[in-house]
Short mmCIF file of C-alpha atoms in Angstrom, two decimals:
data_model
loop_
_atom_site.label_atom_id
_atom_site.label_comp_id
_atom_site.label_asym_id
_atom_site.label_seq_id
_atom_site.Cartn_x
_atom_site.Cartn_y
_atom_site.Cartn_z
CA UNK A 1 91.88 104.69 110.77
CA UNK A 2 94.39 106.44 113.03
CA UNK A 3 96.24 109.51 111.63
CA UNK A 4 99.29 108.11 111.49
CA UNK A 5 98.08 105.05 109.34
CA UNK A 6 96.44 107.66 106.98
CA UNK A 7 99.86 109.29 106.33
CA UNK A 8 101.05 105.93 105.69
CA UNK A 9 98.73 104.92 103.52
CA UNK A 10 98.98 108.19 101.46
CA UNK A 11 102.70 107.62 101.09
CA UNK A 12 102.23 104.02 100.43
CA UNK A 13 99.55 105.10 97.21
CA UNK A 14 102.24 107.51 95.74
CA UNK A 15 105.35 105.05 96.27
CA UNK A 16 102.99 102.39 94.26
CA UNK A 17 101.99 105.41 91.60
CA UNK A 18 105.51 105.53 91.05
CA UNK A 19 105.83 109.47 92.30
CA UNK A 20 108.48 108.55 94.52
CA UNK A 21 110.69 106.12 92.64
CA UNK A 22 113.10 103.14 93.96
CA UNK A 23 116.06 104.40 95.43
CA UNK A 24 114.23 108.21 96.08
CA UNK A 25 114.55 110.32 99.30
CA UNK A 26 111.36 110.89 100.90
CA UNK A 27 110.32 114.57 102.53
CA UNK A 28 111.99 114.67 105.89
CA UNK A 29 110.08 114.08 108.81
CA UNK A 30 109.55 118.04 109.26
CA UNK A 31 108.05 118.68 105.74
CA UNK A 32 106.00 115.69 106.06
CA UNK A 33 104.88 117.07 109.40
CA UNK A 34 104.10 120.62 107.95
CA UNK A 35 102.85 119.49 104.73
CA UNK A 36 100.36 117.13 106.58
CA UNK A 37 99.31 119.20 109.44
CA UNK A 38 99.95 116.52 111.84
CA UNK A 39 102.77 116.01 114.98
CA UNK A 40 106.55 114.87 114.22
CA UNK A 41 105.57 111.60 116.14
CA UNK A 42 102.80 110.83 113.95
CA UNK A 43 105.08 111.33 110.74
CA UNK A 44 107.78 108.99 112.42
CA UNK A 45 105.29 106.20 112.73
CA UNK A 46 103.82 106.36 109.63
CA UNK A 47 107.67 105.62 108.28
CA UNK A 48 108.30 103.38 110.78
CA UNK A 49 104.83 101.63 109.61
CA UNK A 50 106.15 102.06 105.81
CA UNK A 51 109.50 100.75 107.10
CA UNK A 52 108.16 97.50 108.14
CA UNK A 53 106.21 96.68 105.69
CA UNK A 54 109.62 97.01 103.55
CA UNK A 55 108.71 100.00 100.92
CA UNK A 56 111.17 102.09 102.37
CA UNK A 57 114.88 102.11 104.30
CA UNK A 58 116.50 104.50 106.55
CA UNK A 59 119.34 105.83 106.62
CA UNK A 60 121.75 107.28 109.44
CA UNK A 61 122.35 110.99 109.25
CA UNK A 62 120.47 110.89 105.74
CA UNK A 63 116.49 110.14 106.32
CA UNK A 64 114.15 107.88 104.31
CA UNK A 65 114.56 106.44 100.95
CA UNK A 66 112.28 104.02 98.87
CA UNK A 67 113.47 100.55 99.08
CA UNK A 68 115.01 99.66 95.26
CA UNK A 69 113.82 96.18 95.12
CA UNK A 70 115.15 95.39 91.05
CA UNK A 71 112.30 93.48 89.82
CA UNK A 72 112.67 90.52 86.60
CA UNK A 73 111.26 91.78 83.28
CA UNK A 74 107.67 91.39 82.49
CA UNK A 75 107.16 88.51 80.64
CA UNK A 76 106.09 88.72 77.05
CA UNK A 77 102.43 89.67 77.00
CA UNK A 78 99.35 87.26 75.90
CA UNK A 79 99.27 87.67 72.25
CA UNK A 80 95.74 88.06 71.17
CA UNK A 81 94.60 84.97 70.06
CA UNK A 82 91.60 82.70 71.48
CA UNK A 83 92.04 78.91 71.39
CA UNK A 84 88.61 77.81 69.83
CA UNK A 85 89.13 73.88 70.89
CA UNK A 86 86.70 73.13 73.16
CA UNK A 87 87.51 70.19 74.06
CA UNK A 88 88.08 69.31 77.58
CA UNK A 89 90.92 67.24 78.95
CA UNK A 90 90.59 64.46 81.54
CA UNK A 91 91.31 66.25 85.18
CA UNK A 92 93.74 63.03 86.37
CA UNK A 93 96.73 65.83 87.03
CA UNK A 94 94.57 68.05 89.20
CA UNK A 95 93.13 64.67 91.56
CA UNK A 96 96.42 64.17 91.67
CA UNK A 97 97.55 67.12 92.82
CA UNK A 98 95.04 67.61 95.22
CA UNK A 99 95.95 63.98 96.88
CA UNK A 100 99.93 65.40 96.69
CA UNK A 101 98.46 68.80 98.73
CA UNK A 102 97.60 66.72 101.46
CA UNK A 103 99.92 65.37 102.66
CA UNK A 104 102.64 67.11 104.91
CA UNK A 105 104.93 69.80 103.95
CA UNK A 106 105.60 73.66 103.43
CA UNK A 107 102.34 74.78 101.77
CA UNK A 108 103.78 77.42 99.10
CA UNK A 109 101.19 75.37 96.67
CA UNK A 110 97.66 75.82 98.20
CA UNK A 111 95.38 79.17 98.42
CA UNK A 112 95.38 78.54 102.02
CA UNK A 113 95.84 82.25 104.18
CA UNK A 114 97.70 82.93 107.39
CA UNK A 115 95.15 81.96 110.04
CA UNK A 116 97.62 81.82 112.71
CA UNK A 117 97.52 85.58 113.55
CA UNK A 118 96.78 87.20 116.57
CA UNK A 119 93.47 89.10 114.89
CA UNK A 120 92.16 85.79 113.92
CA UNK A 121 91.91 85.14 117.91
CA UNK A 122 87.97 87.03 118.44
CA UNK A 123 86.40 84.72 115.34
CA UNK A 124 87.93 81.81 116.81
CA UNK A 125 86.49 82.89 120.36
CA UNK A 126 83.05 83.65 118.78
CA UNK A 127 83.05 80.71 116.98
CA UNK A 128 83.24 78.30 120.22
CA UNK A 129 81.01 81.10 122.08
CA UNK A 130 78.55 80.16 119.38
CA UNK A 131 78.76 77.04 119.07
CA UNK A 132 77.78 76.24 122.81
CA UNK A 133 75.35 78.82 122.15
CA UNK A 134 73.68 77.04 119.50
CA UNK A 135 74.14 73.54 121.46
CA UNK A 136 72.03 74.99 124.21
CA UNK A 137 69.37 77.02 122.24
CA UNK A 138 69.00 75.33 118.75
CA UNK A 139 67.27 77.45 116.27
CA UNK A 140 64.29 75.92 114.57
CA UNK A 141 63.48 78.70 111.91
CA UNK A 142 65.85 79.85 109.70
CA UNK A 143 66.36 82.20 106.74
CA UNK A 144 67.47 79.75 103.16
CA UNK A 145 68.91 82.79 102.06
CA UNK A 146 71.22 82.63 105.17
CA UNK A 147 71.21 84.75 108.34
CA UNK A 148 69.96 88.19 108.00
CA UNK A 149 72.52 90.38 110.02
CA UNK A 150 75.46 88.58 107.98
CA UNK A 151 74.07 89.37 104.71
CA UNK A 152 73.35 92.69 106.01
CA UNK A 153 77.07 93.01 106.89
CA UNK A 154 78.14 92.19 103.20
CA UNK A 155 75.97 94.58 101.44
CA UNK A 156 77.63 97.03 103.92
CA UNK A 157 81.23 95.83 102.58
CA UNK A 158 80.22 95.76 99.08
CA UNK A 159 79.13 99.54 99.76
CA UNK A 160 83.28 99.66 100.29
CA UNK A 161 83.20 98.51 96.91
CA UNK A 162 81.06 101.23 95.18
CA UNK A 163 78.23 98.34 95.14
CA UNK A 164 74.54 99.52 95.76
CA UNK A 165 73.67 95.89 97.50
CA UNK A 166 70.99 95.10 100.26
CA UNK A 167 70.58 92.02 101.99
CA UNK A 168 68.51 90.98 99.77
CA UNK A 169 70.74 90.42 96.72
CA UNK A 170 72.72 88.31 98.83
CA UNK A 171 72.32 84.61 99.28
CA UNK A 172 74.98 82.74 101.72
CA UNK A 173 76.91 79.40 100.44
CA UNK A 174 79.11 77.36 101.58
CA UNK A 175 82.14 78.80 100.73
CA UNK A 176 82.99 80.69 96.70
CA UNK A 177 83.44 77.07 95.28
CA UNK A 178 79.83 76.41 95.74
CA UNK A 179 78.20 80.47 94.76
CA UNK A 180 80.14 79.59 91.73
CA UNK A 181 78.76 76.40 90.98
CA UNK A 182 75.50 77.63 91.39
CA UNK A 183 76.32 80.93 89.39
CA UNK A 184 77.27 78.32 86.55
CA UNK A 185 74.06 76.24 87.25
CA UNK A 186 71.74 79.57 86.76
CA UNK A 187 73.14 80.51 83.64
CA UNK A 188 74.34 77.27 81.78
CA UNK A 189 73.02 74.05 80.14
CA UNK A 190 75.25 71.29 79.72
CA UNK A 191 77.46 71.17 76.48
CA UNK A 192 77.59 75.33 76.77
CA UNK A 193 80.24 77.31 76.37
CA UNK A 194 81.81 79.41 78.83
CA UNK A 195 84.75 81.95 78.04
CA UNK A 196 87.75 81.86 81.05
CA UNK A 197 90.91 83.79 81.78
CA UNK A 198 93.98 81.74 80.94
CA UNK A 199 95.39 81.34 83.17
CA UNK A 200 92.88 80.83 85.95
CA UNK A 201 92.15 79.27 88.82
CA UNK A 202 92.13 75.66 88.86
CA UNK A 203 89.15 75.53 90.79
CA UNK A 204 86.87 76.49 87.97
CA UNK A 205 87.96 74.07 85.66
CA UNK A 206 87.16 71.10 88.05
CA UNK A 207 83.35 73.05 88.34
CA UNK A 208 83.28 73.41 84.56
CA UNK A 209 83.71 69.47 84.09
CA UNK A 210 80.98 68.60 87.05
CA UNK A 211 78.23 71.22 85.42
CA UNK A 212 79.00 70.10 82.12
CA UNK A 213 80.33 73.23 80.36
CA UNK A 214 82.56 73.62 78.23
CA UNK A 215 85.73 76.35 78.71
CA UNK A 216 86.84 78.43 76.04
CA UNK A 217 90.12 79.83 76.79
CA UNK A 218 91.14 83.37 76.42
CA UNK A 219 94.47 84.78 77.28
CA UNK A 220 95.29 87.19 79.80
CA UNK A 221 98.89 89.20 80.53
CA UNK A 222 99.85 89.71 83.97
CA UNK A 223 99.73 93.26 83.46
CA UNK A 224 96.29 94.07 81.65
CA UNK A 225 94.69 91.17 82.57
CA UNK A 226 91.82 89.63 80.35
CA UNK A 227 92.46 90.24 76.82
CA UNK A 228 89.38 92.27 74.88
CA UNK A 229 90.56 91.55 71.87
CA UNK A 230 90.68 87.71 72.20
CA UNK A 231 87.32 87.52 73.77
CA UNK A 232 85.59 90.15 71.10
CA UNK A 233 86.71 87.41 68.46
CA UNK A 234 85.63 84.58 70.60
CA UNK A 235 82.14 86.12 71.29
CA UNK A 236 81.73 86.41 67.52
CA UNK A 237 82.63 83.52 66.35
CA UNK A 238 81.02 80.98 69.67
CA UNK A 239 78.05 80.87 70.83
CA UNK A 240 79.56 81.51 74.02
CA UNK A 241 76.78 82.04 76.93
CA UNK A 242 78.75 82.86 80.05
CA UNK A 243 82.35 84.36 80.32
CA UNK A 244 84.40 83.89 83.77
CA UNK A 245 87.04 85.99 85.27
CA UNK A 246 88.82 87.24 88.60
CA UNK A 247 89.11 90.76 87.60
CA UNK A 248 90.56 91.82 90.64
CA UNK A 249 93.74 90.38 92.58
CA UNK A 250 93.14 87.79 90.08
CA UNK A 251 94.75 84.36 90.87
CA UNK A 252 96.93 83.20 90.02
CA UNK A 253 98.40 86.29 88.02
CA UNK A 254 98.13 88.83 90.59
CA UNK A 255 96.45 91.65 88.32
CA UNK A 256 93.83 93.86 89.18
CA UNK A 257 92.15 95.07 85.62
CA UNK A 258 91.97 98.76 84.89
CA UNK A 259 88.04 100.40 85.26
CA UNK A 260 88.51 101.05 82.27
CA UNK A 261 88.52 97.74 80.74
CA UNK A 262 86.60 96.33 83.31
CA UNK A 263 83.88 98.86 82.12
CA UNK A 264 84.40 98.41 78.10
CA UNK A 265 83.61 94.21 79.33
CA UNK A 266 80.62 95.08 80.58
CA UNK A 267 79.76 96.98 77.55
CA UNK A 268 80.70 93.67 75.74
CA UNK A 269 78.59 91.69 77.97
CA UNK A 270 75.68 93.60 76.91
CA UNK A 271 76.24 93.70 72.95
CA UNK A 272 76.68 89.93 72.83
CA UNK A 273 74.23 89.40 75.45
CA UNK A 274 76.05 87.17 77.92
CA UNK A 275 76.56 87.11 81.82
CA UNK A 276 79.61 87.79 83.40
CA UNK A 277 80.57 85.57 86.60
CA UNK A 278 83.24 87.64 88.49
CA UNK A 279 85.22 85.78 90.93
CA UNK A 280 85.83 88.55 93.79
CA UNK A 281 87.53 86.38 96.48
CA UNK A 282 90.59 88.50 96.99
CA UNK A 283 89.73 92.20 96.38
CA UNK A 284 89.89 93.15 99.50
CA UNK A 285 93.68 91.63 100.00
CA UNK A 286 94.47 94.33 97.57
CA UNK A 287 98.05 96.44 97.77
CA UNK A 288 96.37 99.42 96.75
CA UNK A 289 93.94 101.55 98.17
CA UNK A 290 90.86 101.98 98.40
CA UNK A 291 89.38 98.31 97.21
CA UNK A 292 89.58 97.98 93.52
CA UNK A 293 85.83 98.43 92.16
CA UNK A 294 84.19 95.19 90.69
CA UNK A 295 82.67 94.78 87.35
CA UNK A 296 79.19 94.38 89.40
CA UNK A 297 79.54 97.93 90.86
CA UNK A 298 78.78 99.54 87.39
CA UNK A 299 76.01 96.78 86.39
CA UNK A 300 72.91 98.33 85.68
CA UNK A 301 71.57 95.69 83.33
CA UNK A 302 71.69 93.29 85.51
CA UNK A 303 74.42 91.01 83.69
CA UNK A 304 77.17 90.04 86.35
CA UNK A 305 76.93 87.90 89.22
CA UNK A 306 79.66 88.25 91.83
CA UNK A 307 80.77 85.38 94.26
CA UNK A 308 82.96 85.90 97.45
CA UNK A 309 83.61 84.58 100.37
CA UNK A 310 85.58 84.57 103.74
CA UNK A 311 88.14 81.90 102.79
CA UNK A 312 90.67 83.85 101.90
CA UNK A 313 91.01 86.78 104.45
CA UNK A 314 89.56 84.49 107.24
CA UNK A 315 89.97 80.75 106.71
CA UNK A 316 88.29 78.01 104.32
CA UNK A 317 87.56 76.18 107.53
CA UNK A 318 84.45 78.57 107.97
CA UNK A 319 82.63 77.54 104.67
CA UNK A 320 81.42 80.14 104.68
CA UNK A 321 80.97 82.33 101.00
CA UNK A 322 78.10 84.29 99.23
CA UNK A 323 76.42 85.22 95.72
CA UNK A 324 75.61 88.85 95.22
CA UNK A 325 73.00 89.31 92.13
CA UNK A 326 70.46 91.74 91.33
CA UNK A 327 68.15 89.11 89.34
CA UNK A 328 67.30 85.91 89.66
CA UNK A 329 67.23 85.39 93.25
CA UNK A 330 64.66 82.88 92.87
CA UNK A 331 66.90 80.54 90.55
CA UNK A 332 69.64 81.05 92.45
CA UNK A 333 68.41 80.23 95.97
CA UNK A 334 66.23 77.32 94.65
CA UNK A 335 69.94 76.01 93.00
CA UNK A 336 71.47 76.59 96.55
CA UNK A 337 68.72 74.47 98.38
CA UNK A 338 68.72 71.20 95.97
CA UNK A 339 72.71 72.08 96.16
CA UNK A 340 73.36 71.35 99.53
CA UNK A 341 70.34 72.66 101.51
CA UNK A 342 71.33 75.21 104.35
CA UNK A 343 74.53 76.99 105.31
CA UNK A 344 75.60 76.27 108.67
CA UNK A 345 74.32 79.24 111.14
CA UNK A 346 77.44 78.86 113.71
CA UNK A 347 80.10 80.36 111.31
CA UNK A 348 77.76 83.02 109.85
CA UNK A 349 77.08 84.07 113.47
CA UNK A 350 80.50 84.24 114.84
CA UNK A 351 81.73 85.87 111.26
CA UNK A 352 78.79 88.80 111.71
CA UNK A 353 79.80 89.30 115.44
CA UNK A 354 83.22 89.44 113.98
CA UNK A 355 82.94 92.06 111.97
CA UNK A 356 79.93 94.12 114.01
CA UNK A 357 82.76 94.29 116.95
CA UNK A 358 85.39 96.14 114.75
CA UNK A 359 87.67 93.27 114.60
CA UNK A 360 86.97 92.01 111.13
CA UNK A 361 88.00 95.52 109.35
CA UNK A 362 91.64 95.58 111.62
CA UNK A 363 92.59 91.64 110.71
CA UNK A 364 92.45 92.84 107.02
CA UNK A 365 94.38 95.82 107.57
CA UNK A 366 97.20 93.84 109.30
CA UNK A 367 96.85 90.79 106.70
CA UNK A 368 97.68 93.23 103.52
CA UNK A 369 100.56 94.38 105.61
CA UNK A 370 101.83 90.76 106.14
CA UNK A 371 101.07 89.92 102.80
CA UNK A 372 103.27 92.72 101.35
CA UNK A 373 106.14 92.10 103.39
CA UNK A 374 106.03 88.48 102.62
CA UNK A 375 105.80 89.34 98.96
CA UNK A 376 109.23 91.64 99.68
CA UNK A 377 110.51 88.81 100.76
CA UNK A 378 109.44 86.08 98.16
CA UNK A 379 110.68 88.04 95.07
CA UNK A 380 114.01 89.34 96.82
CA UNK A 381 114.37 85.14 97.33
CA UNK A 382 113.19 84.72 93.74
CA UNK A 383 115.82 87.52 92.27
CA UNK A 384 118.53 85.88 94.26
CA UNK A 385 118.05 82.09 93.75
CA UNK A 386 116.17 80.99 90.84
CA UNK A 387 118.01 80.46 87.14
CA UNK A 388 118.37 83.53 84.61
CA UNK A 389 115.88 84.01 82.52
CA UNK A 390 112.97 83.91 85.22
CA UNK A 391 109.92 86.51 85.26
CA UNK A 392 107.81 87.50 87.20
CA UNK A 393 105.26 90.30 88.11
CA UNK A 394 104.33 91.72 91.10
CA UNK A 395 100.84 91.09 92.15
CA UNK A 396 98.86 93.86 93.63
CA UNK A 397 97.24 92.01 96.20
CA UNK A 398 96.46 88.38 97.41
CA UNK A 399 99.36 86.62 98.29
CA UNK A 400 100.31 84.23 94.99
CA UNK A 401 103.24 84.74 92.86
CA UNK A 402 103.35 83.50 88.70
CA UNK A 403 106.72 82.94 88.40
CA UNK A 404 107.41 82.50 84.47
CA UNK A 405 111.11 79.72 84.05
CA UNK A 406 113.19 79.97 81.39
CA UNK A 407 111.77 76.63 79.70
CA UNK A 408 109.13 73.84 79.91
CA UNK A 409 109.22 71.29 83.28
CA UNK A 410 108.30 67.96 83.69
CA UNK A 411 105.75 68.37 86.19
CA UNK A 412 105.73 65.10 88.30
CA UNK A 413 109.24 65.24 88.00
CA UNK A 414 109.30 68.72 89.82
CA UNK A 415 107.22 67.81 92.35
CA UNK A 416 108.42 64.15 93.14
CA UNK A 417 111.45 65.96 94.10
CA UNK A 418 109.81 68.63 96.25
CA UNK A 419 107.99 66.43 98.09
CA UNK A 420 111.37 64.90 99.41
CA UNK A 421 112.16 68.30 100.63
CA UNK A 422 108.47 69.04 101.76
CA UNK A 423 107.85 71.79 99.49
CA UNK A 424 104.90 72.17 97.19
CA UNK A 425 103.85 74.87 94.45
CA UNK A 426 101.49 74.55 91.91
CA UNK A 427 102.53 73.63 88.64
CA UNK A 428 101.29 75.53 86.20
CA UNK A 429 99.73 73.23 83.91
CA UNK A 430 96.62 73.32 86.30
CA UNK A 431 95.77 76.32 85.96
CA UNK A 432 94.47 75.34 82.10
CA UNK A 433 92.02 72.87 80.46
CA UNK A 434 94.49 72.23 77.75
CA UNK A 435 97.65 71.82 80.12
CA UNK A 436 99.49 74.73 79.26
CA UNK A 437 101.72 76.93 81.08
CA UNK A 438 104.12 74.02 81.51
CA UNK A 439 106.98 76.98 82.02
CA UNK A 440 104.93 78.61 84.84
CA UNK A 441 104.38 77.50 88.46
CA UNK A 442 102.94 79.81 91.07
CA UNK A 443 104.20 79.95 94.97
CA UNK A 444 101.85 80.95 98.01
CA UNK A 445 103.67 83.29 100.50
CA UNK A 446 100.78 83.74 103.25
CA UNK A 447 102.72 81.57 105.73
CA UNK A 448 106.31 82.52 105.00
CA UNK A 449 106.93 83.94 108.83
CA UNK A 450 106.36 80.41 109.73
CA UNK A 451 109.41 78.56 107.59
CA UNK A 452 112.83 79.59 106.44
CA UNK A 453 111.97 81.43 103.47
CA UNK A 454 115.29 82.16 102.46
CA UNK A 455 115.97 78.71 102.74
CA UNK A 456 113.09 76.88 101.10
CA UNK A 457 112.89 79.17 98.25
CA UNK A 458 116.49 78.52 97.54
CA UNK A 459 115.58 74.77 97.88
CA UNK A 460 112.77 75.57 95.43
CA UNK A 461 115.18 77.43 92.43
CA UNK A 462 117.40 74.41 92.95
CA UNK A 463 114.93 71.41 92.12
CA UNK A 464 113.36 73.83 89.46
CA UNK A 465 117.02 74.56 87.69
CA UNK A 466 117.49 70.64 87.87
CA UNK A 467 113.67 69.91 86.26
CA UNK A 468 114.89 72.72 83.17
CA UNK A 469 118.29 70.48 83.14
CA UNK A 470 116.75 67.48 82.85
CA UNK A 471 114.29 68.42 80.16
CA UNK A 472 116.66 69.65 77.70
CA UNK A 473 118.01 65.97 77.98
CA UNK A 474 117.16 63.76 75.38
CA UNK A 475 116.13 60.70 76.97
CA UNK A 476 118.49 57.59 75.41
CA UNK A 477 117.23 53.88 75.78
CA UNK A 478 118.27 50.58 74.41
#
């Protein structure tokens, strides 16, 4: 990391602590300089870097300040209740949705990351480098587990993550959708029960219905995350096998769960003797530095099975995810073989040139930074345009908002009329097997340097305050 970066990044932690408040003058560039032991010129960039990235402003014949950006109240948190229905509603809205996510339009709706940015240029060059490559000199022998060097790359990132991995507790997939299939395959029957975040990603749900489980639901704040309390009476009164969650960057909330709690779940996971499946697809888009530690990096008992993948800080187009376990590798690559046989070897060798060449490690650096300043801008847009009464939190990384309305929409109505205006969100009734979260909807800012965001957000707070009108309406007929 250059120096400069490093002073950045050290600022950037203590701005995010809270040490140097909204609206606070920052050391001047001399102090900084002496404190840090480095050149004046160094200390300029790194606020120049900070500057961009819109945590701080400066200010003629004054210096730097932190940027007061005058975030909406949290919204109330999850009370601590479990809904004990397990009964699993018909997924008509979410085929629906996914047929309305196709077609044209401004995608603030879909998980979908900016893949239009200059570091993304070497993976697309391997990838066609490769590909007439593999055209030329087809490979007749190849690894089910997936290709060596990759997996040998992804223990080497986990290591980032305070993981102890080696290639060998990794098995390629295509893409997290399918690890976590086959994570649920390992550890489920059909007709079990399986303990999930609410909200959570929609995803999940669809999985849930095609492996025959069924979800419990457990609440989680935007703030804490998972609730303990709600599971601990969940796990004693269910015989609950296999609990899911997105501990980190979670989607669509935005949290990242404290070690401490993610620690005391693990401890739960071993009194009640289930497995945790942790959903780890956007820890490293995380705000904060360094990488959040997952649940798996303190499992010694062998009860977690992480999935990941590239999707989100490269592209889905890749297909290209993995499983990281420490037992049952057997099961699990047997599962991924009657699943869908072998992972394509083009993608997993451009993505491990990718990251052997350096390049992989600087496009996530600059894709936090574009995330953060496009979540500046999002909840500036939000504070300005959307009706009284609105919450949100800010996530600390990924690149999804959960915007909380002052009152219930009517879904299809919402998005009948953004599709007129070529918007789309997600509503967020699909982000739960029972519908809820009919007040909720949450907006994707990866791609908001390609669109008006001013604009189309205030577009957005205007169909949504008409939906909240509307609903209040009682409906009059003949």
């Amino acid at each position: 990391m250059k120096l400069y970066m490093s002073v950045a990044e050290h600022l950037r932690e203590r701005i995010e602590k809270g040490v140097f408040s909204g609206g606070t003058r920052l050391p001047s560039v001399r102090t900084l300089s002496n404190d840090h032991g480095v050149s004046l010129t160094t200390v300029q960039q790194a606020y120049r870097q900070l500057e961009s990235d819109g945590l701080i402003e400066s200010k003629p014949q004054s210096g730097y300040y932190v940027k007061t950006i005058q975030t909406l109240p949290h919204p109330a948190e999850a009370k601590d209740s479990v809904d004990l229905s397990t009964a699993h509603s018909e997924f008509q809205e979410s085929i629906a949705f996914e047929y309305y996510m196709e077609h044209p339009g401004l995608l603030f709706g879909t998980g979908y990351p900016c893949i239009n940015a200059p570091s993304m240029t070497p993976l697309f060059t391997a990838l066609h480098r490769q590909t007439k490559y593999y055209v030329k000199f087809p490979q007749t022998r190849r690894d089910p587990a997936g290709l060596l060097v990759l997996r040998e790359h992804i223990s080497r990132l986990m290591l980032d993550a305070s993981c102890q991995s080696q290639a060998e507790d990794v098995i390629i997939t295509n893409g997290c959708k399918e690890a976590l299939f086959i994570a649920l395959k390992a550890c489920c029957e059909p007709g079990d029960l399986v303990a999930v975040e609410s909200p959570c990603y929609f995803g999940i749900l669809e999985l849930f219905k095609i492996a025959g489980v069924k979800p419990v639901e457990i609440p989680a704040d935007p703030v804490h995350g998972l609730s303990l309390e709600a599971l601990t009476v969940a796990l004693e009164t269910l015989p609950i096998k296999v609990a899911y969650l997105s501990p980190n960057c979670n989607n669509p909330q935005g949290y990242t769960m404290s070690d401490v709690r993610k620690r005391h779940l693990l401890n739960m996971a071993d009194k009640y003797d289930i497995t945790l499946i942790e959903d780890d697809i956007y820890s490293e888009l995380s705000y904060l530095l360094p990488r959040p530690r997952p649940i798996k990096s303190w499992d010694s008992q062998n009860r977690v099975i992480l999935c990941s993948s590239f999707s989100k800080t490269l592209t889905p187009d890749i297909k290209t995810g993995w499983i990281y376990a420490t037992c049952q590798q057997n099961k699990l690559l047997n599962l991924k073989l009657m699943t869908s046989g072998m992972t394509a070897l083009t993608p997993q060798l451009a993505i491990a040139q990718f990251i052997e060449q350096g390049h992989y490690a600087k496009h996530i650096r600059k894709m936090r930074r574009l995330y953060r300043q496009h979540l500046t801008i999002a909840q500036e847009n939000v504070l300005a345009h959307f009706p009284e009464g609105t919450h949100f939190t800010l996530p600390q990384g990924g690149y999804h908002l959960w915007i909380n309305l002052p009152g219930e929409l009517r879904v299809s109505e919402l998005c009948n009329q953004l599709e007129l205006k070529k918007i789309k969100i997600s509503p967020g009734t699909l982000f739960s097997p029972r519908k809820r979260f009919s007040s909720s909807i949450r907006l994707s800012y990866s791609s908001l340097h390609l669109c008006d965001a001013h604009g189309m957000i205030a577009s957005l707070a205007k169909s949504v305050e008409q939906c909240l009108i509307e609903a209040k309406t009682p409906a009059f007929g003949l």
